[in-house]
Amino acid sequence: MTVVAYVSLSLLALAAVVGVVSIAKRSHLGDRAVAFDMLTSVVTCGLLVGAGVWQEVLNLDLAVVLGLLGFVASLTIARFVESQVEQE
């Protein structure tokens, strides 16, 4: 179980690095929003894997809150991008 946990956490860390690089390099707001949503999902999955490995109940609460905040942030950015497209 420990090997699987460390491999999955390593892959999630690699995905987080790719997400941060994608946020830094993209110029369009929509691309950055997708990368931010992916990064939020990766961090949420990392919290859930950590909760399963180390039996920390607090990580479950943090994962739920982070998932909800990521969802609301994605909706807000999508509405902002849509309003910018309509103005053009």
Tab-separated table of C-alpha atoms in Angstrom:
chain	number	residue	atom	x	y	z
A	1	MET	CA	0.000	0.000	0.000
A	2	THR	CA	2.809	2.386	0.785
A	3	VAL	CA	4.456	1.946	-2.612
A	4	VAL	CA	1.176	2.612	-4.393
A	5	ALA	CA	0.597	5.715	-2.272
A	6	TYR	CA	4.047	7.127	-2.957
A	7	VAL	CA	3.809	6.414	-6.677
A	8	SER	CA	0.389	8.061	-6.903
A	9	LEU	CA	1.530	11.067	-4.862
A	10	SER	CA	4.606	11.391	-7.092
A	11	LEU	CA	2.469	11.334	-10.230
A	12	LEU	CA	0.093	13.875	-8.715
A	13	ALA	CA	3.060	16.111	-7.857
A	14	LEU	CA	4.263	15.838	-11.455
A	15	ALA	CA	0.781	16.754	-12.695
A	16	ALA	CA	0.757	19.746	-10.328
A	17	VAL	CA	4.067	20.961	-11.754
A	18	VAL	CA	2.690	20.611	-15.285
A	19	GLY	CA	-0.387	22.579	-14.213
A	20	VAL	CA	1.663	25.407	-12.725
A	21	VAL	CA	3.831	25.598	-15.860
A	22	SER	CA	0.704	25.628	-18.000
A	23	ILE	CA	-0.768	28.481	-15.965
A	24	ALA	CA	2.466	30.447	-16.315
A	25	LYS	CA	2.914	29.915	-20.067
A	26	ARG	CA	-0.621	30.290	-21.414
A	27	SER	CA	-1.721	33.703	-22.584
A	28	HIS	CA	-5.476	33.245	-22.982
A	29	LEU	CA	-7.636	33.467	-19.874
A	30	GLY	CA	-9.679	30.421	-20.859
A	31	ASP	CA	-6.559	28.248	-21.092
A	32	ARG	CA	-5.401	29.465	-17.709
A	33	ALA	CA	-8.824	28.712	-16.227
A	34	VAL	CA	-8.688	25.133	-17.494
A	35	ALA	CA	-5.163	24.715	-16.102
A	36	PHE	CA	-6.269	26.171	-12.759
A	37	ASP	CA	-9.220	23.783	-12.638
A	38	MET	CA	-6.893	20.873	-13.386
A	39	LEU	CA	-4.499	22.019	-10.663
A	40	THR	CA	-7.341	22.269	-8.159
A	41	SER	CA	-8.454	18.746	-9.046
A	42	VAL	CA	-4.913	17.408	-8.674
A	43	VAL	CA	-4.504	18.986	-5.233
A	44	THR	CA	-7.897	17.609	-4.192
A	45	CYS	CA	-6.856	14.131	-5.313
A	46	GLY	CA	-3.592	14.507	-3.399
A	47	LEU	CA	-5.511	15.361	-0.255
A	48	LEU	CA	-7.746	12.336	-0.737
A	49	VAL	CA	-4.790	10.000	-1.280
A	50	GLY	CA	-3.149	11.446	1.824
A	51	ALA	CA	-6.339	10.914	3.790
A	52	GLY	CA	-6.439	7.291	2.734
A	53	VAL	CA	-2.802	6.582	3.505
A	54	TRP	CA	-2.389	8.393	6.806
A	55	GLN	CA	-6.019	8.076	8.027
A	56	GLU	CA	-6.382	11.838	8.491
A	57	VAL	CA	-10.044	12.840	8.600
A	58	LEU	CA	-9.182	16.537	8.314
A	59	ASN	CA	-7.892	15.956	4.782
A	60	LEU	CA	-11.362	14.832	3.724
A	61	ASP	CA	-12.883	18.090	4.931
A	62	LEU	CA	-10.170	20.087	3.188
A	63	ALA	CA	-10.720	18.149	-0.040
A	64	VAL	CA	-14.461	18.882	-0.007
A	65	VAL	CA	-13.895	22.593	0.638
A	66	LEU	CA	-11.188	22.819	-2.030
A	67	GLY	CA	-13.402	21.010	-4.533
A	68	LEU	CA	-16.276	23.414	-3.910
A	69	LEU	CA	-14.008	26.461	-4.150
A	70	GLY	CA	-12.513	25.173	-7.390
A	71	PHE	CA	-15.976	24.600	-8.831
A	72	VAL	CA	-17.166	28.094	-7.914
A	73	ALA	CA	-13.951	29.624	-9.261
A	74	SER	CA	-14.368	27.790	-12.576
A	75	LEU	CA	-17.946	29.015	-12.907
A	76	THR	CA	-16.925	32.582	-12.118
A	77	ILE	CA	-14.078	32.589	-14.632
A	78	ALA	CA	-16.316	31.030	-17.304
A	79	ARG	CA	-18.952	33.733	-16.813
A	80	PHE	CA	-16.270	36.427	-16.975
A	81	VAL	CA	-14.812	35.030	-20.203
A	82	GLU	CA	-18.302	34.746	-21.690
A	83	SER	CA	-19.064	38.384	-20.868
A	84	GLN	CA	-15.775	39.457	-22.453
A	85	VAL	CA	-16.632	37.582	-25.662
A	86	GLU	CA	-20.097	39.180	-25.829
A	87	GLN	CA	-18.612	42.678	-25.508
A	88	GLU	CA	-16.339	42.192	-28.517
